[in-house]
Amino acid sequence: MKVTFPHMGTLWVAAKAILEDLDLEVVVPPRPTTRTMNLGVKHSPEFACLPLKLCVGNYLEAFERGADAIVMAGGIGPCRFGYYAQVEREILNDLGYSYRMIVLEPPKGHLSDLVNEIKGFTGQRSLRRIYQAALFGYRKLGALDAIERRTNQVRVDEAARGGTGHAVQKATALIDRAASMDDLKTALARGLEVLDQVPRKESGDPLKIGLVGEVYMLLEPYVNLDIERQLGEMGVLVERHVYLTDWVRSHLTADFLRFDHEREMRQAAKPYLGHWVGGHGVETIGNSVLYARRGFDGVIQVAPLTCMPEIVARSLLPVVSQDHGIPFLSLFLDEHAGEAGLRTRLEAFVDLLERRREQRRRRASTLSLEVAGHSR
Amino acid sequence: MRGKPAYLGVDVGSVSTNLVLLDEDEKVLEALYLKTGGQPVKAVQEGLARLSEEAAGEVRVVGVGATGSGRQLTGVVVGADIVKNEITAHAVAALQRFPGVRTILEIGGQDSKIIIIRQGVVVDFAMNTVCAAGTGSFLDRQAARLGVAIEDFGALALQSEHPVRIAGRCAVFAESDMVHKQQMGHTTEDITRGLCQALVRNFLNNVAKGKEIQPPVAFQGGVAANVGMRQAFEEALAMEVNVPTYFGVMGAIGAALLAKEEMARRPRQTCFRGFEMSRTDFRTTSFECDGCPNHCEVIEIYLNAILAARWGGRCDRWDQLERSHLVAGGKQLLTSL
């Protein structure tokens, strides 16, 4: 059995580590490219969202490399994603591929369901083995998150445009190669060092933009047209509301783990959206409020076209924006998204934030002058 | 150093290429509206040649701004000091003309946008996404189909008393519905007015949806020439719609204003290549990168056989090279010009 899985940002590094740790043969699909997209679009329903299309593309390309089993996350609730593993299985069946599909569903509080599914395809490995493999993978995710967070900080100040790109690749490769927990520690330290060595300049006080929206669109640079890099190169400090560890924590381990940030986010969303709408709808609202409270200059929502939870969030964002004084830009993307159009909108949004900040500063300074004048 | 200082703004869109010269007091000295005709470099060169005939002796360009969908290429060709997106450029120009403006409707050849301004700052904007694209081009073509000169289109619409309701969801439906109405015997006046109303409905539903339109409203872009469209907006919004004098070249005016602002903020020598560059040889070539399965089409721009810029790749592989070439190319440029 040769196992594959769809891409989502750098998730592949951890997925590969876990599966290899369980002595499975792994086929990492090629990084998504135009070819992946074309293959996926050709064989998927037109109004399915972009993540489904790209996953199908991933499987078809992985098949060419000899894969015959797929590990895929499932889901529950109003987001269509929960159904995608089944739809993908049917598409592959219709195309005549004989793939075995292993679906990891969030266990709704019963860890045993998840363990049983994993046991089913690992050939009755001991629980301890599975736990260790999963923990190692999770640690890798943590390391990748640390790299990604640092990347955005470094990129804002990079002395030469594009200087960070190479360092990120190198750092990611280091994490990928780490074979033990000790290795991983060294790799992370080394990776951060590589990033810190990127020549930097004084950037002053960069604009801060929070990225909210649907997780796949945020994590996979191919589908969001590399939005983090584009913004970083415009001199904007970017932070994303979800990183890989967050997704795994909230998606695959569901309700039995609650975190402070999560509670805070839900509280923040409550006045606008008090109940679950599936996907990351509540997260989009809650985190927009939190970004505003933290003094961010703006929020950008990224979502696949036709995504229901994000459409719900989108219709609430104007009120959030009004109440908290934080401008937002919504980007709904699919395979027809044009790079030129996106670029123009991003540039215009950054200009908007820049000029708004300038005006506020001018006002603040005239105000303090007036106050000074009165007290005299 | 002869002549009075001036700022050049260049707006290269898919349909029109506009050039504007502003003096220190932000007054328009020259304004040109040309067709891009699918050849942006040629259009810019032609524009510069004409400006040079009109004004080269009298003005000294001290700052250049480029905007429009062709801003990147234009920036390299003319040697721009600042390259800005068209939304910012239009907002800056409208604010200079109407300091109290709160809503800008901008409809050009291909794109249409709405810009919301409060207290002199852009607070929100939207550009056409799924539809409301190509309004200017569409009007051009329908005028030709109706046998009306595009200049007379708006005036004709004003004569109508019983506008025809035309389906405006998208240009294709609008066109077939319009033909149908023609075949039913409706007059050209009624059809032109109906078409203006349909396009305004389409703009308000697709672009301006959810935005709070407050007066004063400015209407700019090439389509603002059409009095029929202006009237249809005034009816639909129930408020006065102002069309600035230089409605067709507001993007270029904005680019020139931005250049002025930039040069004041960071005073330096302009990068302007001079009016003579209208005679320079620009050549663009492209190749398919085989570094990964993306097969990006990388574009190279040569100026007198020297690589002046390169773009089009999704990764930074070619950007890195661009810099080293640019440095070397820049030095040679100085000696060759």
Short mmCIF file of C-alpha atoms in Angstrom, two decimals, chain A:
data_model
loop_
_atom_site.label_atom_id
_atom_site.label_comp_id
_atom_site.label_asym_id
_atom_site.label_seq_id
_atom_site.Cartn_x
_atom_site.Cartn_y
_atom_site.Cartn_z
CA MET A 1 0.00 0.00 0.00
CA LYS A 2 1.34 3.41 -0.97
CA VAL A 3 -0.40 6.19 0.87
CA THR A 4 -0.97 9.71 -0.33
CA PHE A 5 -2.86 12.77 0.98
CA PRO A 6 -3.86 16.15 -0.34
CA HIS A 7 -1.69 19.21 0.08
CA MET A 8 -2.52 22.04 2.43
CA GLY A 9 0.41 24.37 2.85
CA THR A 10 3.21 22.54 4.65
CA LEU A 11 0.93 19.88 6.13
CA TRP A 12 2.73 17.34 3.94
CA VAL A 13 5.84 17.49 6.12
CA ALA A 14 3.95 16.28 9.17
CA ALA A 15 1.66 13.87 7.35
CA LYS A 16 4.66 12.25 5.73
CA ALA A 17 6.45 11.99 9.09
CA ILE A 18 3.49 10.31 10.81
CA LEU A 19 2.79 7.83 8.02
CA GLU A 20 6.44 6.92 7.59
CA ASP A 21 6.73 6.50 11.34
CA LEU A 22 4.02 3.87 11.06
CA ASP A 23 6.12 2.07 8.43
CA LEU A 24 3.83 2.99 5.57
CA GLU A 25 5.10 3.85 2.13
CA VAL A 26 4.23 7.46 1.38
CA VAL A 27 3.73 9.27 -1.91
CA VAL A 28 3.78 13.03 -1.39
CA PRO A 29 1.84 14.52 -4.32
CA PRO A 30 3.72 17.14 -6.35
CA ARG A 31 3.22 20.69 -5.08
CA PRO A 32 0.03 22.10 -6.60
CA THR A 33 0.65 23.71 -9.96
CA THR A 34 -1.46 24.81 -12.88
CA ARG A 35 -1.49 21.20 -14.01
CA THR A 36 -2.92 20.04 -10.66
CA MET A 37 -5.59 22.71 -10.90
CA ASN A 38 -6.47 21.81 -14.49
CA LEU A 39 -6.78 18.13 -13.65
CA GLY A 40 -8.91 18.85 -10.61
CA VAL A 41 -11.19 21.34 -12.35
CA LYS A 42 -11.73 18.98 -15.25
CA HIS A 43 -13.00 16.18 -13.04
CA SER A 44 -14.87 18.08 -10.32
CA PRO A 45 -18.35 19.61 -10.20
CA GLU A 46 -18.15 23.23 -11.31
CA PHE A 47 -19.74 24.71 -8.19
CA ALA A 48 -17.74 22.69 -5.71
CA CYS A 49 -15.28 24.87 -3.87
CA LEU A 50 -11.67 25.18 -4.85
CA PRO A 51 -10.27 22.90 -2.09
CA LEU A 52 -12.17 19.93 -3.52
CA LYS A 53 -10.92 20.59 -7.02
CA LEU A 54 -7.32 20.83 -5.97
CA CYS A 55 -7.55 17.70 -3.80
CA VAL A 56 -8.80 15.73 -6.81
CA GLY A 57 -5.86 17.12 -8.78
CA ASN A 58 -3.50 16.02 -6.01
CA TYR A 59 -4.85 12.46 -6.05
CA LEU A 60 -4.58 12.13 -9.81
CA GLU A 61 -0.99 13.32 -9.76
CA ALA A 62 -0.16 11.09 -6.80
CA PHE A 63 -1.64 8.13 -8.67
CA GLU A 64 0.84 8.76 -11.47
CA ARG A 65 3.53 8.31 -8.84
CA GLY A 66 2.16 4.99 -7.70
CA ALA A 67 -0.13 5.85 -4.80
CA ASP A 68 -3.06 3.52 -4.14
CA ALA A 69 -4.47 4.73 -0.82
CA ILE A 70 -5.59 8.13 0.36
CA VAL A 71 -5.72 9.57 3.84
CA MET A 72 -8.24 12.35 3.93
CA ALA A 73 -9.85 14.38 6.69
CA GLY A 74 -13.61 14.27 6.97
CA GLY A 75 -15.84 16.59 8.84
CA ILE A 76 -19.20 17.23 10.40
CA GLY A 77 -21.61 20.09 10.22
CA PRO A 78 -22.85 22.54 7.62
CA CYS A 79 -19.61 22.93 5.65
CA ARG A 80 -19.50 20.78 2.54
CA PHE A 81 -15.98 19.75 3.37
CA GLY A 82 -17.31 16.94 5.57
CA TYR A 83 -18.76 15.30 2.50
CA TYR A 84 -15.79 15.83 0.25
CA ALA A 85 -13.97 12.62 1.05
CA GLN A 86 -17.03 10.69 -0.18
CA VAL A 87 -17.44 12.86 -3.27
CA GLU A 88 -13.78 12.45 -4.08
CA ARG A 89 -14.05 8.68 -3.71
CA GLU A 90 -16.94 8.64 -6.17
CA ILE A 91 -15.10 10.85 -8.65
CA LEU A 92 -12.05 8.59 -8.53
CA ASN A 93 -14.23 5.50 -8.87
CA ASP A 94 -15.97 6.94 -11.92
CA LEU A 95 -12.60 7.70 -13.45
CA GLY A 96 -11.62 4.09 -12.93
CA TYR A 97 -8.96 4.57 -10.27
CA SER A 98 -8.83 1.95 -7.59
CA TYR A 99 -7.91 3.95 -4.55
CA ARG A 100 -8.46 2.95 -0.95
CA MET A 101 -9.86 5.90 0.98
CA ILE A 102 -9.16 6.32 4.67
CA VAL A 103 -11.22 9.11 6.19
CA LEU A 104 -10.22 10.67 9.48
CA GLU A 105 -13.39 12.08 10.96
CA PRO A 106 -13.40 14.40 13.95
CA PRO A 107 -14.38 12.08 16.78
CA LYS A 108 -17.04 14.23 18.43
CA GLY A 109 -15.35 13.73 21.73
CA HIS A 110 -14.64 10.03 21.28
CA LEU A 111 -10.96 9.62 20.68
CA SER A 112 -11.49 5.88 20.22
CA ASP A 113 -13.27 6.39 16.87
CA LEU A 114 -10.23 8.15 15.52
CA VAL A 115 -7.88 5.55 16.93
CA ASN A 116 -9.90 2.73 15.39
CA GLU A 117 -9.82 4.33 11.97
CA ILE A 118 -6.09 4.78 12.25
CA LYS A 119 -5.64 1.23 13.49
CA GLY A 120 -7.63 0.00 10.53
CA PHE A 121 -4.99 1.00 8.07
CA THR A 122 -1.83 0.74 10.13
CA GLY A 123 -2.21 -3.00 10.50
CA GLN A 124 -2.93 -3.11 14.22
CA ARG A 125 0.10 -1.16 15.39
CA SER A 126 0.11 -0.64 19.13
CA LEU A 127 -1.67 2.38 20.48
CA ARG A 128 1.60 3.57 21.89
CA ARG A 129 3.23 3.51 18.44
CA ILE A 130 0.37 5.44 16.92
CA TYR A 131 0.43 7.96 19.73
CA GLN A 132 4.16 8.48 19.35
CA ALA A 133 3.92 8.90 15.60
CA ALA A 134 1.08 11.38 15.96
CA LEU A 135 2.91 13.33 18.61
CA PHE A 136 6.00 13.53 16.44
CA GLY A 137 3.92 14.76 13.52
CA TYR A 138 2.25 17.31 15.73
CA ARG A 139 5.61 18.57 16.93
CA LYS A 140 6.67 18.95 13.31
CA LEU A 141 3.59 21.03 12.69
CA GLY A 142 4.51 23.19 15.63
CA ALA A 143 7.97 23.69 14.19
CA LEU A 144 6.52 24.58 10.78
CA ASP A 145 4.19 27.10 12.40
CA ALA A 146 7.13 28.71 14.14
CA ILE A 147 8.96 28.93 10.81
CA GLU A 148 5.93 30.45 9.08
CA ARG A 149 5.36 33.04 11.78
CA ARG A 150 9.01 34.06 11.65
CA THR A 151 8.91 34.15 7.85
CA ASN A 152 6.28 36.87 7.85
CA GLN A 153 8.24 38.92 10.34
CA VAL A 154 11.45 38.60 8.33
CA ARG A 155 9.81 39.31 5.00
CA VAL A 156 8.52 42.75 6.03
CA ASP A 157 12.08 43.93 6.54
CA GLU A 158 13.85 41.98 3.79
CA ALA A 159 16.51 44.18 2.23
CA ALA A 160 16.04 42.79 -1.27
CA ARG A 161 12.65 41.75 -2.63
CA GLY A 162 12.28 37.97 -2.68
CA GLY A 163 15.19 37.43 -0.31
CA THR A 164 13.11 35.41 2.14
CA GLY A 165 11.73 32.83 -0.29
CA HIS A 166 14.86 30.75 -0.51
CA ALA A 167 15.41 30.75 3.25
CA VAL A 168 11.88 29.44 3.88
CA GLN A 169 12.40 26.55 1.51
CA LYS A 170 15.62 25.69 3.24
CA ALA A 171 14.08 25.88 6.70
CA THR A 172 11.13 23.71 5.63
CA ALA A 173 13.48 21.12 4.16
CA LEU A 174 15.37 20.99 7.46
CA ILE A 175 12.15 20.24 9.37
CA ASP A 176 11.20 17.64 6.78
CA ARG A 177 14.51 15.81 7.20
CA ALA A 178 14.42 15.68 11.00
CA ALA A 179 14.00 12.03 12.00
CA SER A 180 13.69 12.23 15.77
CA MET A 181 12.50 14.65 18.42
CA ASP A 182 16.08 15.71 19.13
CA ASP A 183 16.73 16.17 15.42
CA LEU A 184 13.63 18.30 15.20
CA LYS A 185 14.79 20.66 17.94
CA THR A 186 18.08 21.22 16.15
CA ALA A 187 16.33 21.58 12.80
CA LEU A 188 13.97 24.22 14.14
CA ALA A 189 16.77 26.20 15.73
CA ARG A 190 18.78 25.98 12.53
CA GLY A 191 15.75 26.88 10.39
CA LEU A 192 15.04 30.00 12.43
CA GLU A 193 18.70 30.89 12.17
CA VAL A 194 18.58 30.58 8.36
CA LEU A 195 15.63 32.96 8.32
CA ASP A 196 17.34 35.42 10.62
CA GLN A 197 20.30 35.51 8.26
CA VAL A 198 18.20 37.02 5.46
CA PRO A 199 19.59 40.53 4.91
CA ARG A 200 17.20 43.03 6.46
CA LYS A 201 16.62 46.72 6.52
CA GLU A 202 14.94 49.03 9.00
CA SER A 203 11.23 48.90 8.20
CA GLY A 204 10.00 51.35 10.81
CA ASP A 205 6.40 50.72 11.70
CA PRO A 206 4.78 48.39 9.18
CA LEU A 207 1.05 48.18 8.59
CA LYS A 208 -0.49 45.12 10.22
CA ILE A 209 -3.07 43.03 8.44
CA GLY A 210 -4.82 39.99 9.87
CA LEU A 211 -5.83 37.22 7.49
CA VAL A 212 -9.10 35.50 8.29
CA GLY A 213 -11.24 33.07 6.36
CA GLU A 214 -11.36 29.48 5.23
CA VAL A 215 -8.43 27.40 6.38
CA TYR A 216 -7.44 25.70 3.13
CA MET A 217 -7.47 28.95 1.19
CA LEU A 218 -5.33 30.56 3.88
CA LEU A 219 -2.81 27.76 4.26
CA GLU A 220 -2.23 26.81 0.64
CA PRO A 221 -0.24 29.54 -1.13
CA TYR A 222 -1.03 28.12 -4.56
CA VAL A 223 -4.75 28.87 -4.25
CA ASN A 224 -4.47 32.21 -2.46
CA LEU A 225 -2.03 33.43 -5.10
CA ASP A 226 0.67 33.70 -2.45
CA ILE A 227 -1.13 36.45 -0.62
CA GLU A 228 1.19 36.42 2.38
CA ARG A 229 4.23 36.88 0.18
CA GLN A 230 2.55 39.58 -1.89
CA LEU A 231 1.55 41.55 1.21
CA GLY A 232 4.90 41.00 2.88
CA GLU A 233 6.68 42.35 -0.16
CA MET A 234 4.47 45.44 0.01
CA GLY A 235 5.85 45.98 3.49
CA VAL A 236 2.86 44.66 5.44
CA LEU A 237 3.21 42.53 8.55
CA VAL A 238 0.79 39.64 8.08
CA GLU A 239 -0.70 37.39 10.68
CA ARG A 240 -3.07 34.58 9.94
CA HIS A 241 -5.82 33.48 12.32
CA VAL A 242 -5.14 29.81 11.78
CA TYR A 243 -1.93 27.84 11.61
CA LEU A 244 -1.59 24.12 11.01
CA THR A 245 -1.50 23.16 14.67
CA ASP A 246 -4.69 25.14 15.28
CA TRP A 247 -6.44 23.33 12.49
CA VAL A 248 -5.43 19.87 13.65
CA ARG A 249 -6.32 20.73 17.20
CA SER A 250 -9.75 22.05 16.42
CA HIS A 251 -10.55 19.83 13.49
CA LEU A 252 -9.28 16.36 14.24
CA THR A 253 -9.47 16.44 17.99
CA ALA A 254 -12.72 18.38 18.15
CA ASP A 255 -14.34 19.27 21.40
CA PHE A 256 -12.37 17.59 24.11
CA LEU A 257 -9.67 20.22 24.04
CA ARG A 258 -10.61 23.81 24.66
CA PHE A 259 -8.17 26.63 24.48
CA ASP A 260 -8.24 30.12 25.87
CA HIS A 261 -7.89 31.76 22.50
CA GLU A 262 -10.76 29.73 21.15
CA ARG A 263 -13.01 30.81 24.01
CA GLU A 264 -11.97 34.43 23.61
CA MET A 265 -12.61 34.27 19.87
CA ARG A 266 -16.10 32.85 20.36
CA GLN A 267 -16.89 35.53 22.91
CA ALA A 268 -15.74 38.19 20.45
CA ALA A 269 -17.92 36.73 17.69
CA LYS A 270 -20.97 36.31 19.88
CA PRO A 271 -22.61 39.74 19.41
CA TYR A 272 -22.60 39.08 15.64
CA LEU A 273 -22.72 35.34 15.25
CA GLY A 274 -23.60 33.31 18.28
CA HIS A 275 -23.88 29.87 16.77
CA TRP A 276 -21.84 27.53 14.68
CA VAL A 277 -22.28 27.88 10.92
CA GLY A 278 -19.69 25.30 9.96
CA GLY A 279 -16.32 25.84 8.39
CA HIS A 280 -14.60 28.89 9.81
CA GLY A 281 -17.47 31.36 9.74
CA VAL A 282 -17.42 32.08 13.47
CA GLU A 283 -13.62 32.20 13.46
CA THR A 284 -13.63 34.79 10.68
CA ILE A 285 -15.89 37.10 12.69
CA GLY A 286 -14.33 36.46 16.08
CA ASN A 287 -10.79 36.91 14.90
CA SER A 288 -11.63 40.07 12.97
CA VAL A 289 -12.83 41.55 16.25
CA LEU A 290 -9.71 40.34 18.05
CA TYR A 291 -7.44 41.82 15.37
CA ALA A 292 -9.23 45.13 15.74
CA ARG A 293 -8.75 45.03 19.52
CA ARG A 294 -5.07 44.32 19.06
CA GLY A 295 -4.70 47.45 16.96
CA PHE A 296 -4.34 45.83 13.56
CA ASP A 297 -4.83 48.20 10.62
CA GLY A 298 -7.04 45.92 8.55
CA VAL A 299 -8.44 42.46 7.93
CA ILE A 300 -8.49 40.45 4.73
CA GLN A 301 -10.95 37.60 4.37
CA VAL A 302 -9.90 34.84 1.99
CA ALA A 303 -12.39 32.17 1.03
CA PRO A 304 -13.27 29.87 -1.84
CA LEU A 305 -16.07 31.01 -4.13
CA THR A 306 -19.47 29.57 -3.06
CA CYS A 307 -18.28 28.84 0.52
CA MET A 308 -21.40 29.06 2.70
CA PRO A 309 -19.85 29.68 6.15
CA GLU A 310 -17.70 32.46 4.72
CA ILE A 311 -20.64 34.04 2.91
CA VAL A 312 -22.42 34.21 6.28
CA ALA A 313 -19.32 35.83 7.76
CA ARG A 314 -18.97 38.19 4.81
CA SER A 315 -22.46 39.56 5.32
CA LEU A 316 -21.63 40.32 8.97
CA LEU A 317 -18.20 41.87 8.36
CA PRO A 318 -19.52 45.35 7.44
CA VAL A 319 -21.09 45.64 10.92
CA VAL A 320 -17.93 44.35 12.62
CA SER A 321 -15.92 46.82 10.57
CA GLN A 322 -18.21 49.68 11.55
CA ASP A 323 -18.31 48.81 15.25
CA HIS A 324 -14.60 48.26 15.64
CA GLY A 325 -13.27 50.72 13.07
CA ILE A 326 -11.29 48.12 11.16
CA PRO A 327 -11.46 48.11 7.34
CA PHE A 328 -11.80 44.76 5.62
CA LEU A 329 -11.35 43.32 2.15
CA SER A 330 -13.10 40.13 1.10
CA LEU A 331 -11.55 37.88 -1.53
CA PHE A 332 -13.58 34.97 -2.84
CA LEU A 333 -11.38 32.96 -5.16
CA ASP A 334 -11.68 30.02 -7.49
CA GLU A 335 -9.80 28.77 -10.52
CA HIS A 336 -10.94 31.80 -12.50
CA ALA A 337 -9.33 34.28 -10.09
CA GLY A 338 -7.09 36.69 -11.93
CA GLU A 339 -3.73 37.56 -10.50
CA ALA A 340 -3.77 41.12 -11.89
CA GLY A 341 -7.16 41.89 -10.36
CA LEU A 342 -6.10 40.52 -6.98
CA ARG A 343 -2.90 42.54 -7.06
CA THR A 344 -4.77 45.78 -7.79
CA ARG A 345 -7.19 45.16 -4.93
CA LEU A 346 -4.43 44.33 -2.48
CA GLU A 347 -2.44 47.41 -3.44
CA ALA A 348 -5.51 49.62 -3.16
CA PHE A 349 -6.40 48.14 0.23
CA VAL A 350 -2.88 48.72 1.55
CA ASP A 351 -3.01 52.33 0.26
CA LEU A 352 -6.36 52.78 1.98
CA LEU A 353 -4.90 51.62 5.30
CA GLU A 354 -1.79 53.72 4.85
CA ARG A 355 -3.68 56.93 4.16
CA ARG A 356 -6.14 56.25 6.94
CA ARG A 357 -3.28 55.86 9.40
CA GLU A 358 -1.60 59.04 8.15
CA GLN A 359 -4.83 60.97 8.60
CA ARG A 360 -5.28 59.64 12.13
CA ARG A 361 -1.75 60.67 13.03
CA ARG A 362 -2.27 64.14 11.62
CA ARG A 363 -5.48 64.49 13.60
CA ALA A 364 -3.86 63.22 16.76
CA SER A 365 -1.02 65.71 16.42
CA THR A 366 -3.28 68.70 15.74
CA LEU A 367 -5.41 67.64 18.67
CA SER A 368 -2.45 67.51 21.02
CA LEU A 369 -1.32 70.91 19.71
CA GLU A 370 -4.74 72.30 20.51
CA VAL A 371 -4.64 70.81 23.98
CA ALA A 372 -1.19 72.27 24.48
CA GLY A 373 -2.50 75.63 23.27
CA HIS A 374 -5.38 75.58 25.75
CA SER A 375 -3.29 74.71 28.73
CA ARG A 376 -0.94 77.56 28.07
#
